[in-house]
Amino acid sequence: MTFPAITRRFPALALLAVATLVASGCALDRLPRIDPSGDRILLFPSDEPAPPVAAAPGVTPPPVAGIAPPAPNAVAPPVLAEERGCFLSRLLCGPTVVGPAVGQPVVGQPVPVNSDRVTITPERVLAPVGSEVIVRAGLCQASGYLLTNERIEWSLGRQGVGQFVTLGSRGEGDPLRLPWHRPSKVDNEYAIGYTSPVHRCLRRHSADPLDDVQIRPGDAWVSVTSPAEGTSYVTAFAPGVADWASRTTTAVIYWIDAQWQLPPSTTVPAGQPHPLTTTITRKSDGAPIAGWIVQYEVSGAGGAALGYEAGQTAEAVTDNQGRATITVNPTDDGPGTATVNIKIVRPENAGAGGGPRVTVGEGVASVTWATDAIQPGLPPIGSPPLGSQPPGSQPPTFEPPINQPPPVSPQPVGQPSLDVRLERLTPDPILLGDPVRYKIIVRNTGTADARQIVIKSSFDAGLSNEYDTQGKSEIVYDQMSDLAPGESDSIDVDFDTLQEGTRVVDVSVTAIGVQGPYDRQTFQVEALQPDPPQLDVRMVSGPRYVEGQPNDPQEIRGVVENRGSAPATNVIVRVRIDRSLRISLFEEAVGRETVDALGDGGYEWRLPELPAGSRRVFRLQCEFLQPTRESRIVMEVTADGGYAGADEARFEILPRAGAGPGTGPPAGLGLSLSTQTPSVRAGTSSTLSIFMENTGTAVERDVIVDLLLPPGLQANVARIVAPTAAQRVENALRFDPLAQLPPGAREAILVPFDAVQPGAYTIQARIYSAGDAEPRGQSIQSIQLRVDPR
């Protein structure tokens, strides 16, 4: 016989194991199906272990379906004394059997397997939010024994919920454990543990010792919790297992947050149908849970049927008040009793990570039909309502949140039962100041007339109602007519909106014998939309100007004003000119504005925003190049929202004094230079604008422009915009000859450049015509540019 590693390390333990173990196979013991500590940790019905192989004579094994504890009159099969509480645990790993009273394993014979593998328990478990579930894993040898001091890595699936709380013990009692083989919780979703070399008892420090958990030699463990509903996926990985198919295993924990109130058993008049209502709420805050399933089933020949289809089984889904109601109909008018089994079922895909449909609670209610039962309107005969939670815990007490009504108890037979609903009649969008109309619908779902109905509606401070004369944000209506069973009535209520944001309206209804039906609606009040921007564009100039020489500029202004109540965004201002003019900036752009030179000699400004009531003045330097009866400067403006506007200045350019009629500028080629701003910062980019024109009366041919940039400025040749290509000639840029430049024609060249070094620089350009044998019409212009440090 081959002993496991632990027997070689501890001979005394080996002798004890031989004396005490019963044979077992490879699977870790499972947590109790019902935790006696009250933590309500539940195994899935599909994972229920089989009943014990051997039972005491005369003992009937309990059922394994569902999650309710055995009936009080059921006799549980015997459970080994050593399985109760924390006693010396087994050294073998193998398939186990769970006794119904405690849920501890009964170990069987070892079952050989082909290779080492990782085992985990529990594999699937249902637990309430906020509780702490202990998950154990181990490395099971092919011989059927657990190995100690083996590394187990724990990880929590990010697609689910939950977090690790506590990691398994360090195993200080093992002298052979290496110092670096110590458990480590890396974060709330990843931890490194080791299988224990010694037995340990995890005590929850409760009054019941049966909730203690055994950690056997060869067990690694971790505890998991979750504050919210959903699913946790806990994976155990053993790097010491060579077979990849056997080195990982996963446990699934489904977290629930629910409590329920079952209908009471009662006595009603013979032949009278009776409604059964189960109410389900959240344990954490008392809020009703909608969409859960309640299954009703008449057991045996109870002389009754369920619902309108008169069947023996029926399902009801909880409404927005957490109530699921079914009607029990007697099959005749005589006396009798019907026993109805009730199951609470959580639907599929509840919470983060989803989960399967599963039964979480059970109960029983009976309806007795008697010929001498008390007439409707008086308290019913029968037991009080049965409060219930998941098995294993006491019914909790909780305070409902503000404005949240407590769960409604089902009404007895012969009593009215009201349902109230809010329906908004005003569609979205709702702007601040708009009236909002609601319809309040009240329906009697009980079995008696609803009398003296009172409707109370409360609302937040962002709303008002003309009948709220005391300013309590509450109105009461008590003029509704009595409602017979199945009847409904409604009233309309108007509210004025005072504040933007989320607004809340609550409504509740009472009547004789009825308390608590309630509904709430919310809606959004949007802020008033401001008026769209209203831009006004004006050009300001004199009626006449005299033809001037270069360097004798005159000022013309453009004004853009926002006369609306909202800011104008992405404002673009463009200035275009006639050929008889030349303009340049009178002052550099300020703020976050961006200005660019256009190819036709104009400029374009970009303003991120022009606030309401503000204006911008654009001052331009104008040179009047030749006399004309009408010259124009056009300013165009666009902005977000589809706005577009324009204005123009029209004026006359008079000849200089002493010049005859029709005298124009001296014949020849003209050249002008300008930059976006007179100064730039080192490391930034800017653009140089060059305008060449023919001011003569004859066509100029093969027009050439040379540009000289100082060393502190570097031209971006690839981005130059010009009628001809540019070539580098020594330390200058030379533009290929322009075939012809007609009289009065004007061409633009845009040269982007980078400011490399700080300093004051002179930019120089030359224009001439190479169409004749000798260059002629030469003109040289220069401008100054300052490059500031970064």
Tab-separated table of N, CA, C and O in Angstrom, residues 546-547 549 627 654-665:
chain	number	residue	atom	x	y	z
A	546	VAL	N	-8.535	108.900	-51.427
A	546	VAL	CA	-7.624	109.349	-52.477
A	546	VAL	C	-6.619	108.260	-52.749
A	546	VAL	O	-6.138	107.588	-51.831
A	547	GLU	N	-6.338	108.066	-54.009
A	547	GLU	CA	-5.328	107.079	-54.401
A	547	GLU	C	-4.040	107.361	-53.630
A	547	GLU	O	-3.542	108.472	-53.617
A	549	GLN	N	-0.016	106.208	-52.104
A	549	GLN	CA	1.211	105.465	-52.330
A	549	GLN	C	1.315	104.349	-51.294
A	549	GLN	O	0.670	104.384	-50.247
A	627	PRO	N	-7.249	104.527	-59.079
A	627	PRO	CA	-8.569	105.188	-59.020
A	627	PRO	C	-9.644	104.275	-59.589
A	627	PRO	O	-9.423	103.519	-60.521
A	654	LEU	N	-10.304	108.277	-55.490
A	654	LEU	CA	-10.026	109.448	-56.337
A	654	LEU	C	-8.569	109.470	-56.744
A	654	LEU	O	-7.686	108.995	-56.004
A	655	PRO	N	-8.275	110.051	-57.898
A	655	PRO	CA	-6.858	110.184	-58.300
A	655	PRO	C	-6.117	111.125	-57.356
A	655	PRO	O	-6.699	111.993	-56.704
A	656	ARG	N	-4.803	110.961	-57.261
A	656	ARG	CA	-3.977	111.871	-56.466
A	656	ARG	C	-4.024	113.280	-57.075
A	656	ARG	O	-4.251	113.458	-58.283
A	657	ALA	N	-3.779	114.250	-56.268
A	657	ALA	CA	-3.738	115.636	-56.751
A	657	ALA	C	-2.643	115.781	-57.802
A	657	ALA	O	-1.524	115.297	-57.625
A	658	GLY	N	-2.979	116.408	-58.888
A	658	GLY	CA	-2.006	116.623	-59.967
A	658	GLY	C	-2.036	115.539	-60.998
A	658	GLY	O	-1.426	115.669	-62.049
A	659	ALA	N	-2.705	114.472	-60.755
A	659	ALA	CA	-2.775	113.405	-61.746
A	659	ALA	C	-3.945	113.645	-62.664
A	659	ALA	O	-5.015	114.072	-62.247
A	660	GLY	N	-3.772	113.385	-63.922
A	660	GLY	CA	-4.845	113.582	-64.890
A	660	GLY	C	-5.886	112.498	-64.772
A	660	GLY	O	-5.689	111.478	-64.109
A	661	PRO	N	-7.026	112.701	-65.387
A	661	PRO	CA	-8.074	111.684	-65.346
A	661	PRO	C	-7.574	110.361	-65.898
A	661	PRO	O	-6.903	110.312	-66.919
A	662	GLY	N	-7.905	109.343	-65.217
A	662	GLY	CA	-7.547	107.988	-65.668
A	662	GLY	C	-6.114	107.626	-65.385
A	662	GLY	O	-5.672	106.581	-65.796
A	663	THR	N	-5.345	108.500	-64.667
A	663	THR	CA	-3.958	108.164	-64.359
A	663	THR	C	-3.924	107.045	-63.340
A	663	THR	O	-4.572	107.120	-62.306
A	664	GLY	N	-3.167	106.018	-63.589
A	664	GLY	CA	-3.062	104.891	-62.652
A	664	GLY	C	-1.684	104.834	-62.052
A	664	GLY	O	-0.870	105.751	-62.207
A	665	PRO	N	-1.361	103.792	-61.344
A	665	PRO	CA	-0.049	103.638	-60.728
A	665	PRO	C	1.004	103.431	-61.788
A	665	PRO	O	0.708	103.100	-62.927
